[in-house]
PDB file of N, CA, C and O in Angstrom:
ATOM      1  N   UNK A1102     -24.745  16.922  -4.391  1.00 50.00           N
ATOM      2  CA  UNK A1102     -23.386  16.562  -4.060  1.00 50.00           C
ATOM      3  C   UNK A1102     -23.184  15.056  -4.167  1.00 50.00           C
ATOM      4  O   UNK A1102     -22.151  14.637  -4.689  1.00 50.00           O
ATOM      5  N   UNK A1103     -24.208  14.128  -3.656  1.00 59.00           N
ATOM      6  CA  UNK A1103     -24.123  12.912  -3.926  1.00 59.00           C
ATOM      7  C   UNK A1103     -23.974  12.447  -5.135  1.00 59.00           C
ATOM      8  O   UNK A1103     -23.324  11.426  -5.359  1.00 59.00           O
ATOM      9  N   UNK A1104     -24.649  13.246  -6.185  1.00 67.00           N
ATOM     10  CA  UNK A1104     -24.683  12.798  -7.349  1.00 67.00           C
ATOM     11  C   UNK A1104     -22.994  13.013  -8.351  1.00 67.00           C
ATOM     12  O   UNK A1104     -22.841  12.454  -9.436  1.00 67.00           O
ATOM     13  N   UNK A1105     -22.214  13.649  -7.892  1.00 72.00           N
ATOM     14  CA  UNK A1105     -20.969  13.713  -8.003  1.00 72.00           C
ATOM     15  C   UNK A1105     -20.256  13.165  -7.768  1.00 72.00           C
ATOM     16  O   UNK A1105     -19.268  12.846  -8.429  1.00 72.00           O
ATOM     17  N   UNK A1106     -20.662  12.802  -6.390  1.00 71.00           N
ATOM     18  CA  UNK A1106     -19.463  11.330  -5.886  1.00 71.00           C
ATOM     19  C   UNK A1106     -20.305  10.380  -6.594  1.00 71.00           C
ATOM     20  O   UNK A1106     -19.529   9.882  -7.410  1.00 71.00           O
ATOM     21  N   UNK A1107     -21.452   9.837  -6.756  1.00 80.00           N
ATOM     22  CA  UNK A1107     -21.711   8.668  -7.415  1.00 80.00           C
ATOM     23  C   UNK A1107     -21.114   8.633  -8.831  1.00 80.00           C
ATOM     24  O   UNK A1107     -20.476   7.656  -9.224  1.00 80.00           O
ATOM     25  N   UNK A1108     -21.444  10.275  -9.974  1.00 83.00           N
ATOM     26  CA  UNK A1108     -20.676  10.098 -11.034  1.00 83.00           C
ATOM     27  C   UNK A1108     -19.164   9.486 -10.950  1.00 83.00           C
ATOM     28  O   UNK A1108     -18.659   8.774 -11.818  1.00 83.00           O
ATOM     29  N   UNK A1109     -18.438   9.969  -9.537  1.00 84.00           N
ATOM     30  CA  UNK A1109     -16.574   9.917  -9.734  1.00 84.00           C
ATOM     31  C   UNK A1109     -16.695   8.514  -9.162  1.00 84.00           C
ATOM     32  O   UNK A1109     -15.776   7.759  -9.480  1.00 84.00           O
ATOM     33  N   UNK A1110     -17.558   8.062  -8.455  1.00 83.00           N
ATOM     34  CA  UNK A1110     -17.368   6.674  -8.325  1.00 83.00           C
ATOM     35  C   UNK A1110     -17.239   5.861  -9.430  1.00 83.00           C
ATOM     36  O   UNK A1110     -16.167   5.361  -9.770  1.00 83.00           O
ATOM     37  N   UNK A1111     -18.438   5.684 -10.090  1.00 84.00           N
ATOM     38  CA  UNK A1111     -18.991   5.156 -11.491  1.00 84.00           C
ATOM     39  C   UNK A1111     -17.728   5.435 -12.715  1.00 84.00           C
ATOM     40  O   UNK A1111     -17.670   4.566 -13.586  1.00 84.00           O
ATOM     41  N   UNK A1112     -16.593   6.753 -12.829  1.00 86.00           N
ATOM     42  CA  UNK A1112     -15.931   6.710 -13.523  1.00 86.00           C
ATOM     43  C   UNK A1112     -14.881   6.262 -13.517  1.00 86.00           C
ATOM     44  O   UNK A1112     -14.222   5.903 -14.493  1.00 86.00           O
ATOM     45  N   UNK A1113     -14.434   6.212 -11.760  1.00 85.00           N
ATOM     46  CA  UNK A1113     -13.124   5.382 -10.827  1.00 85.00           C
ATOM     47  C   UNK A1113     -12.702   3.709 -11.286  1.00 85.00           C
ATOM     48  O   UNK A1113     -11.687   3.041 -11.478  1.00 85.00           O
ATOM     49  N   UNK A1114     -14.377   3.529 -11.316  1.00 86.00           N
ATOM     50  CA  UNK A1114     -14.647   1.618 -11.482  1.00 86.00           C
ATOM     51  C   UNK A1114     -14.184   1.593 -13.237  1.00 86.00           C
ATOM     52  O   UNK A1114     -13.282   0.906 -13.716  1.00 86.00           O
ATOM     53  N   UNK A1115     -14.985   2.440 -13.899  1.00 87.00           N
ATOM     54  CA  UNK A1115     -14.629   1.930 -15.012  1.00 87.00           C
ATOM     55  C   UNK A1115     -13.053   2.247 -15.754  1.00 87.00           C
ATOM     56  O   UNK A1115     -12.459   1.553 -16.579  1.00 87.00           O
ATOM     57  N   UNK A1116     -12.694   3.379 -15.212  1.00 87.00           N
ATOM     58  CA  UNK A1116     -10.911   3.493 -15.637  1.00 87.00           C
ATOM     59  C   UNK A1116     -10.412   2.264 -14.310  1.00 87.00           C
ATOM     60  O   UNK A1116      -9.204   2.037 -14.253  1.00 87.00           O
ATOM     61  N   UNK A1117     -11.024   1.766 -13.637  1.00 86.00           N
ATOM     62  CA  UNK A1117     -10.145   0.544 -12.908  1.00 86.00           C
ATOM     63  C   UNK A1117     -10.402  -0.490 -13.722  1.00 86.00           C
ATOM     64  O   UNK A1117      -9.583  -1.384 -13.939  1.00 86.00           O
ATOM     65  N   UNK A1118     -11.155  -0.454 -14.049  1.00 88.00           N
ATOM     66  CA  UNK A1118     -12.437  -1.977 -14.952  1.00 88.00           C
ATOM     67  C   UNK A1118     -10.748  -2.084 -16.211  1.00 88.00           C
ATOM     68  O   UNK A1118      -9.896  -2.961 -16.353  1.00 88.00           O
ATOM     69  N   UNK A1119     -10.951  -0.734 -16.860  1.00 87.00           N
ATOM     70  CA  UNK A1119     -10.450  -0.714 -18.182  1.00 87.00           C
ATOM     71  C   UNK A1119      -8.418  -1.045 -18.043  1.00 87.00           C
ATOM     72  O   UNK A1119      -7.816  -1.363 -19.069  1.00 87.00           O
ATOM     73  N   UNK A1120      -7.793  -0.928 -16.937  1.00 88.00           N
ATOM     74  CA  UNK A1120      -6.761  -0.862 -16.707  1.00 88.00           C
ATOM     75  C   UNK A1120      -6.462  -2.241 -16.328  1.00 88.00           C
ATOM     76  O   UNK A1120      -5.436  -2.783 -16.737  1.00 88.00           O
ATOM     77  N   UNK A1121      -7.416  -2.924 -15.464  1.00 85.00           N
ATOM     78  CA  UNK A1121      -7.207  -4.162 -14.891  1.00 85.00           C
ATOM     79  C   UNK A1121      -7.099  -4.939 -16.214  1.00 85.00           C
ATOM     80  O   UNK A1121      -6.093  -5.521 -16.619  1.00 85.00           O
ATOM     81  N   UNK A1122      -8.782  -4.823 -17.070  1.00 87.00           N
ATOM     82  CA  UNK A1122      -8.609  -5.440 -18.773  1.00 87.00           C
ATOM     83  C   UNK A1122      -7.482  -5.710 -19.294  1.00 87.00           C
ATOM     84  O   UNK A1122      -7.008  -6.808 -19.588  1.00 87.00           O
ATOM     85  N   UNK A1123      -6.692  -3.778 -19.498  1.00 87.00           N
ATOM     86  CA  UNK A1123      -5.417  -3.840 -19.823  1.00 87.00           C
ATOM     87  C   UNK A1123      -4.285  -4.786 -19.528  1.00 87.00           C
ATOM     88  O   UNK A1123      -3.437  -5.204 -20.316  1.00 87.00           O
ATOM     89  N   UNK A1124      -4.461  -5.097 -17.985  1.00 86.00           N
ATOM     90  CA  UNK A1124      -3.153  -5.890 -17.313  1.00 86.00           C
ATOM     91  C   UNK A1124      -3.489  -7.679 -17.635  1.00 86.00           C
ATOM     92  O   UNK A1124      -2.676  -8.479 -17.173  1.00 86.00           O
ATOM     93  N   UNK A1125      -3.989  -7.900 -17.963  1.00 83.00           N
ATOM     94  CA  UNK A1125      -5.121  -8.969 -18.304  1.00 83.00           C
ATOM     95  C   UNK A1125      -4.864  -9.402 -19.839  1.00 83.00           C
ATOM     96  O   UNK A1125      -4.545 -10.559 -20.112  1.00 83.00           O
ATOM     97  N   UNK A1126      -4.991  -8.602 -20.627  1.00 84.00           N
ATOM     98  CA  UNK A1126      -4.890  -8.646 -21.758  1.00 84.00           C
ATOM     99  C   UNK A1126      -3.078  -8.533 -22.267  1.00 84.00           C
ATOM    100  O   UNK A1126      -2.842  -9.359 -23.149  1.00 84.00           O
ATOM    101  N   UNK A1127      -1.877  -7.712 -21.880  1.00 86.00           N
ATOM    102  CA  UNK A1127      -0.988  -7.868 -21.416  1.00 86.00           C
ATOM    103  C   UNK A1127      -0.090  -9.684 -20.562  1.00 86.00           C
ATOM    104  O   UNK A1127       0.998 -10.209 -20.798  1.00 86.00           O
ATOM    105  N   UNK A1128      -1.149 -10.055 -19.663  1.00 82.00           N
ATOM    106  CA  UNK A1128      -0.561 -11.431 -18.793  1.00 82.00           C
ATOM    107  C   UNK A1128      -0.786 -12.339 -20.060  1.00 82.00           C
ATOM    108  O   UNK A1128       0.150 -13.100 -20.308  1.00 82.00           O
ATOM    109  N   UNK A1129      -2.059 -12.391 -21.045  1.00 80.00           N
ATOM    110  CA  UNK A1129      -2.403 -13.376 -21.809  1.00 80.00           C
ATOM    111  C   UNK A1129      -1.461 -13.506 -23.015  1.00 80.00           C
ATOM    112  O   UNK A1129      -1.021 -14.538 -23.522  1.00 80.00           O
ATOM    113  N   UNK A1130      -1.190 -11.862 -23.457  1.00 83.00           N
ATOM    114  CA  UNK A1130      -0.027 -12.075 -24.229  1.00 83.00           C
ATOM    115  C   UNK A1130       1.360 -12.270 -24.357  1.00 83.00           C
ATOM    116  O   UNK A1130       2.001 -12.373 -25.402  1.00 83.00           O
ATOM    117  N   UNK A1131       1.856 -12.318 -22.930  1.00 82.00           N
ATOM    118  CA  UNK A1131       3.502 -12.836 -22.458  1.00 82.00           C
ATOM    119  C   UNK A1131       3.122 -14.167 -22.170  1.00 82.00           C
ATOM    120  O   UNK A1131       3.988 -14.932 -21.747  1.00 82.00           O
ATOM    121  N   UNK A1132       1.618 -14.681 -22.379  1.00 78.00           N
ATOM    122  CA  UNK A1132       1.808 -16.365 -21.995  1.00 78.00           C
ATOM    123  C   UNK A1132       1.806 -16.953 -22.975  1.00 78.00           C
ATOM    124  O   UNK A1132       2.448 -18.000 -23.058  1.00 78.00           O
ATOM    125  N   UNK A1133       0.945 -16.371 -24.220  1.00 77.00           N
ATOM    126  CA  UNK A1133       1.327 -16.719 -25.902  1.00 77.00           C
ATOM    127  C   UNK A1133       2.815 -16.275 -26.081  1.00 77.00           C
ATOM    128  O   UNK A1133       3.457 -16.984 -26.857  1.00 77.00           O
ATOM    129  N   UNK A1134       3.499 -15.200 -25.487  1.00 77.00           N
ATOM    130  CA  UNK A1134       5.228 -15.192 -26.321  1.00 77.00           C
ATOM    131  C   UNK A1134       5.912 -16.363 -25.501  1.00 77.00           C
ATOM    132  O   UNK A1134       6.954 -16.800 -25.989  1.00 77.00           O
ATOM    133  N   UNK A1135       5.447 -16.948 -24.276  1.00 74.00           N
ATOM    134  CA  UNK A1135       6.180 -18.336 -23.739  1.00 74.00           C
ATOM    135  C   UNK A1135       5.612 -19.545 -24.361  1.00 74.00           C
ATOM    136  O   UNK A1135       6.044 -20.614 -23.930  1.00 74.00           O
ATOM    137  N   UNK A1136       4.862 -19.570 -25.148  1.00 71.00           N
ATOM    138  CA  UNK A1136       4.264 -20.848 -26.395  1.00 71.00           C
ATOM    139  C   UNK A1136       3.700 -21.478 -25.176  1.00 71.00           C
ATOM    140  O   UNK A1136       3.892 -22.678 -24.986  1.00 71.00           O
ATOM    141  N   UNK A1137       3.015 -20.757 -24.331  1.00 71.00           N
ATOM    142  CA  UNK A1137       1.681 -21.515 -22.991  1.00 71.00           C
ATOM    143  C   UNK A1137       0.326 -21.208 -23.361  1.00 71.00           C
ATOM    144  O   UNK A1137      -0.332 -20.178 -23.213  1.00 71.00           O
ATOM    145  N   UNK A1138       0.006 -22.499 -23.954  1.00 72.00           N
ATOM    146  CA  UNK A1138      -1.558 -22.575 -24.573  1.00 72.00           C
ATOM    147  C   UNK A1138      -2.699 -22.101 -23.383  1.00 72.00           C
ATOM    148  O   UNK A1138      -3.036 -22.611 -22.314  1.00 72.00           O
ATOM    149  N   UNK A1139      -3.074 -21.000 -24.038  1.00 69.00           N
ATOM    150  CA  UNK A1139      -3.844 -20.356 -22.808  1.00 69.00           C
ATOM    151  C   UNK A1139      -5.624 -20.609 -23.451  1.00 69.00           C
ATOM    152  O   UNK A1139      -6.030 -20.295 -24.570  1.00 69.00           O
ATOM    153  N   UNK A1140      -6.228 -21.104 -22.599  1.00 79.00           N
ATOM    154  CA  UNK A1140      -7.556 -21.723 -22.827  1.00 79.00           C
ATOM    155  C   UNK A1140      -8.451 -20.655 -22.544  1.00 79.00           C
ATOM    156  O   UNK A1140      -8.094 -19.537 -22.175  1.00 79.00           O
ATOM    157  N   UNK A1141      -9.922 -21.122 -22.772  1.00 78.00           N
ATOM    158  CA  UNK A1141     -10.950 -19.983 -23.282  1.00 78.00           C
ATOM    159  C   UNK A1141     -11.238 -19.624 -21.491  1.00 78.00           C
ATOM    160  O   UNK A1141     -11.218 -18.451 -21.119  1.00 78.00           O
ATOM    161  N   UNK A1142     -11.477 -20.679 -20.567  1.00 80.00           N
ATOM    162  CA  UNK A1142     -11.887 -20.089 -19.644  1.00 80.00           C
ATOM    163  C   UNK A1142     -10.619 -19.478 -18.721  1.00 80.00           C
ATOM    164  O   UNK A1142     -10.932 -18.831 -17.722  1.00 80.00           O
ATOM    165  N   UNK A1143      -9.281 -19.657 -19.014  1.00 79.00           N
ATOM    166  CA  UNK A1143      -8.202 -19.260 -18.169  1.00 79.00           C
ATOM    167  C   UNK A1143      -8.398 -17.708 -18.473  1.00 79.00           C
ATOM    168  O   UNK A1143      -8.128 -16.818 -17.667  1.00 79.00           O
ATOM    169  N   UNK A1144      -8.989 -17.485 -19.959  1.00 77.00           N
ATOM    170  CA  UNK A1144      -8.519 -15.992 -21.158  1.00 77.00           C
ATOM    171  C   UNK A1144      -9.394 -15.185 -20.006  1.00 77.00           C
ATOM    172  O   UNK A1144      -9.218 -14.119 -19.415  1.00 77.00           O
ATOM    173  N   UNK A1145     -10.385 -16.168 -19.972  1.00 80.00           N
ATOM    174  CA  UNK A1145     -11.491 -14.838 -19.274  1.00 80.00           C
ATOM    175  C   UNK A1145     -11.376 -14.905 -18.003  1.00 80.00           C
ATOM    176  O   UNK A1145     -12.136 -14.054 -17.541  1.00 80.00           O
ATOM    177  N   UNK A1146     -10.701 -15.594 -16.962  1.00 82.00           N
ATOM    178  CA  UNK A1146     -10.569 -15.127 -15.343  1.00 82.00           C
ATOM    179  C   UNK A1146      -9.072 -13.885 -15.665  1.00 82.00           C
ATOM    180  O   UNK A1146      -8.912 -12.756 -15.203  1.00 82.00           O
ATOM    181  N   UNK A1147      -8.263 -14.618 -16.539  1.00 78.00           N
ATOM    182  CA  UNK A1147      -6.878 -13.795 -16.573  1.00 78.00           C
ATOM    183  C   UNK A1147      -7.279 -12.154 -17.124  1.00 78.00           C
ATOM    184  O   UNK A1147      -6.434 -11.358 -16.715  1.00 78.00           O
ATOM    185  N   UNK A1148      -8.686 -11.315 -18.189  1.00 80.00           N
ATOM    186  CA  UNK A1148      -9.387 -10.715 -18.149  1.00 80.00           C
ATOM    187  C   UNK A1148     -10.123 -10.068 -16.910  1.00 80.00           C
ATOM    188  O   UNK A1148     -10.017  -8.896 -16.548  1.00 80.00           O
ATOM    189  N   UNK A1149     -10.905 -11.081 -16.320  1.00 85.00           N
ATOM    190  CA  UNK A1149     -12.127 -10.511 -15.424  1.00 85.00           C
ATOM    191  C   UNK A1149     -11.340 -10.220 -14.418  1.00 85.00           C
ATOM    192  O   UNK A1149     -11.425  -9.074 -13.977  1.00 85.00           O
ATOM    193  N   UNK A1150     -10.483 -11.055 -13.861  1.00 87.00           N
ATOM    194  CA  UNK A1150     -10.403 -10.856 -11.969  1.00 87.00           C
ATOM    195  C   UNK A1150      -9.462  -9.288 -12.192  1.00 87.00           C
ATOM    196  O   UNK A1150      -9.417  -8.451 -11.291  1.00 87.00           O
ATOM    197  N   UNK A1151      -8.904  -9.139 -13.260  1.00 86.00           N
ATOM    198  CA  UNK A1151      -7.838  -8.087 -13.089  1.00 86.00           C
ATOM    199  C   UNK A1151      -9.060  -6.878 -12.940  1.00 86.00           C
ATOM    200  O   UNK A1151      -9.155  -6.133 -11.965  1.00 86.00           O
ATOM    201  N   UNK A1152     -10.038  -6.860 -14.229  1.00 86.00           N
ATOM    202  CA  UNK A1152     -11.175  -5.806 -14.576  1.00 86.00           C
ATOM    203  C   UNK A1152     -11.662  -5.664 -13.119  1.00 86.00           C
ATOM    204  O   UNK A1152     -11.179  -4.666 -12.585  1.00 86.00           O
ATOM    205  N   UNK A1153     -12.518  -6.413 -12.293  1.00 86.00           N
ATOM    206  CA  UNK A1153     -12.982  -6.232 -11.088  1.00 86.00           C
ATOM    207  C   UNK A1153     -11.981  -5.737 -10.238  1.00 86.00           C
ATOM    208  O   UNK A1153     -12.006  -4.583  -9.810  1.00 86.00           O
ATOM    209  N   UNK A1154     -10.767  -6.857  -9.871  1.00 86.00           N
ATOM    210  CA  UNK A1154      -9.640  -6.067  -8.750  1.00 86.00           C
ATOM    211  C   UNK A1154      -9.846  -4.323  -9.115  1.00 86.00           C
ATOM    212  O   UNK A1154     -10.367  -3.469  -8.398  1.00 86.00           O
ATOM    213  N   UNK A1155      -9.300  -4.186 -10.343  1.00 84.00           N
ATOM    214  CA  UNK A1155      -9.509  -2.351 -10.965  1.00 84.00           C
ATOM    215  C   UNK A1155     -10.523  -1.783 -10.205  1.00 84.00           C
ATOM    216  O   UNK A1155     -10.436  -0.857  -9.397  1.00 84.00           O
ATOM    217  N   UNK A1156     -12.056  -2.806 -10.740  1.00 85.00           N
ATOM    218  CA  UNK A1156     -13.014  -1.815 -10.129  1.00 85.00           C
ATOM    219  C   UNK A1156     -13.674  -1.292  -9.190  1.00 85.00           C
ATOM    220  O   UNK A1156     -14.426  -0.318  -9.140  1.00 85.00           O
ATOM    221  N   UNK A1157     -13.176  -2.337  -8.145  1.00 85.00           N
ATOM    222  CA  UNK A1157     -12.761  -2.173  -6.702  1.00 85.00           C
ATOM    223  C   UNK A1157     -12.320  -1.543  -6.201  1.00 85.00           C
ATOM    224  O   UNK A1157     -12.741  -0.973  -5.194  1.00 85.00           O
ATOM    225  N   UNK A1158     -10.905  -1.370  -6.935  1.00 82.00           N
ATOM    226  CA  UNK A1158     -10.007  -0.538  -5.905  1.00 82.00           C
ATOM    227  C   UNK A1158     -10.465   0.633  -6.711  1.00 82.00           C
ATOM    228  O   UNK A1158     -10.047   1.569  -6.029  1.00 82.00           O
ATOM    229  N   UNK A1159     -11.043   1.133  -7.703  1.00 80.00           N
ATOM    230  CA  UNK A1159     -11.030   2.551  -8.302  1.00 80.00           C
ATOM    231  C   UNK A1159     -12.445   3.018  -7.249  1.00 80.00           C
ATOM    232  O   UNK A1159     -12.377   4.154  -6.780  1.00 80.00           O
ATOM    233  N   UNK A1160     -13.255   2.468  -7.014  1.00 80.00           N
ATOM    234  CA  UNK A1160     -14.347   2.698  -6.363  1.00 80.00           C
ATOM    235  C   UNK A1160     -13.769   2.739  -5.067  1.00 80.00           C
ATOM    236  O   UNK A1160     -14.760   3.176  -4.481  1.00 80.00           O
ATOM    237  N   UNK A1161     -12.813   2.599  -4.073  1.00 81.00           N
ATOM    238  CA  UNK A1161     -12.856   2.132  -2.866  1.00 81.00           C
ATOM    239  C   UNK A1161     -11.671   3.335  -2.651  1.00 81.00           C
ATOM    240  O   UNK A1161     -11.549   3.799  -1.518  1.00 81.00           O
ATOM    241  N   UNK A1162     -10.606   3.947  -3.988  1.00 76.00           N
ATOM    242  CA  UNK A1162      -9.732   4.753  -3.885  1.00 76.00           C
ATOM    243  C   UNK A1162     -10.703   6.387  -3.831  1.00 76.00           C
ATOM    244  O   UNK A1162     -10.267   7.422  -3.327  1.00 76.00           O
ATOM    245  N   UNK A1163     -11.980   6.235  -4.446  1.00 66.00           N
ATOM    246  CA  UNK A1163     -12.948   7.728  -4.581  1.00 66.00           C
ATOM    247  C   UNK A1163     -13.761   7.947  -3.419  1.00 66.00           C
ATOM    248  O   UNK A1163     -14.768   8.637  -3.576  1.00 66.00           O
ATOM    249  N   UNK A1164     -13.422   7.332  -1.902  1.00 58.00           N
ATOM    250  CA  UNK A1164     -14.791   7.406  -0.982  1.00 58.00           C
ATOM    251  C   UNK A1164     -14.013   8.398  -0.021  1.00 58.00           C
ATOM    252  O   UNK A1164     -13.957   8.283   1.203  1.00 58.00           O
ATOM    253  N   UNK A1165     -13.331   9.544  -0.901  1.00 59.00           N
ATOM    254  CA  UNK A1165     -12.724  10.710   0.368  1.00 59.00           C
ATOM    255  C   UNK A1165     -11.913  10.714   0.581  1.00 59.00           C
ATOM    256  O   UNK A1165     -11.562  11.672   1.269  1.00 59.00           O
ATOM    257  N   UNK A1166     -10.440   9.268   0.064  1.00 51.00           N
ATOM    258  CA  UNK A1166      -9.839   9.453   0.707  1.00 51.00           C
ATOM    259  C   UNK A1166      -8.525  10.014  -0.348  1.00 51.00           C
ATOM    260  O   UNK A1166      -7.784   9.235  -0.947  1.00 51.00           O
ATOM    261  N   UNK A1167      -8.404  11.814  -0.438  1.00 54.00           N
ATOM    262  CA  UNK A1167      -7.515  12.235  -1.474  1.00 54.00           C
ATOM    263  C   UNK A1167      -6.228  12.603  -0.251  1.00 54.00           C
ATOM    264  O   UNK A1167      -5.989  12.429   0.944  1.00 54.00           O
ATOM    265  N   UNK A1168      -5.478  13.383  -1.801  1.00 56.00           N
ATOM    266  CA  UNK A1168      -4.076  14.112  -0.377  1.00 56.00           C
ATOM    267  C   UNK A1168      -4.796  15.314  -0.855  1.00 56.00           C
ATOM    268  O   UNK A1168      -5.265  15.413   0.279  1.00 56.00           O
ATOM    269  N   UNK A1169      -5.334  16.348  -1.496  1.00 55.00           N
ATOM    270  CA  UNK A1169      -5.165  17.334  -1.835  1.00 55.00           C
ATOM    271  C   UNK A1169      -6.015  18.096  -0.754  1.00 55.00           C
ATOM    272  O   UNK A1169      -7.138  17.688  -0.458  1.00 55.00           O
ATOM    273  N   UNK A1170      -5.601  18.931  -0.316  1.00 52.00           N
ATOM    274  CA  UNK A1170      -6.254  20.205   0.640  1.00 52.00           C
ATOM    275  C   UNK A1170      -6.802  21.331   0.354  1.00 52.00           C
ATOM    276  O   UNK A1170      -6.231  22.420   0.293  1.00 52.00           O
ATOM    277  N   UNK A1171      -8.086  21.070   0.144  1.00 56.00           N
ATOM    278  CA  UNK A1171      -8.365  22.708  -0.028  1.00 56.00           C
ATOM    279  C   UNK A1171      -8.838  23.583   0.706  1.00 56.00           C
ATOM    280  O   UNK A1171      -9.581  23.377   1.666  1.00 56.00           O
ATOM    281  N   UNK A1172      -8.308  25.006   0.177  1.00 54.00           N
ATOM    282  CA  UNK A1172      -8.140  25.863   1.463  1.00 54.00           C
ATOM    283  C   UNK A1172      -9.150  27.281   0.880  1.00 54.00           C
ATOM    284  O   UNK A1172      -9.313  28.263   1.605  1.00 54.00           O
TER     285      UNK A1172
END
C-alpha cells in the first residue's frame, strides 16, 4: 500500500514540477512580448521556483487529503 502512495506521490510532484515549468515558461514569455530583457539567471528562478512551488504542493495535495468517499 505504501508503495502506491509513494508511486501517486512521485507522479503528483512531477505533473506539479511540469505545470509550475509551464507557468514559468509562460511569465518568461509575456516578459519578452513587454521588450523586458530577461537574463540567464532570472530565466531559471522564473523556471525553477514555479517547478518546485508545483512539486510541493502536488506532493503535499496526495498525503490523504481527497473529497471523494468511498463506500
Amino acid at each position: 500500500m505504501s508503495s502506491s502512495l509513494t508511486r501517486t506521490r512521485i507522479s503528483a510532484a512531477l505533473v506539479g514540477a511540469l505545470v509550475g515549468a509551464a507557468s514559468g515558461i509562460l511569465l518568461v514569455t509575456a516578459a519578452g512580448a513587454f521588450s523586458i530583457t530577461v537574463g540567464g539567471v532570472l530565466t531559471g528562478l522564473t523556471l525553477g521556483v514555479p517547478a518546485l512551488a508545483g512539486a510541493v504542493s502536488g506532493v503535499s495535495m496526495t498525503s490523504g487529503s481527497t473529497r471523494s468517499h468511498s463506500r
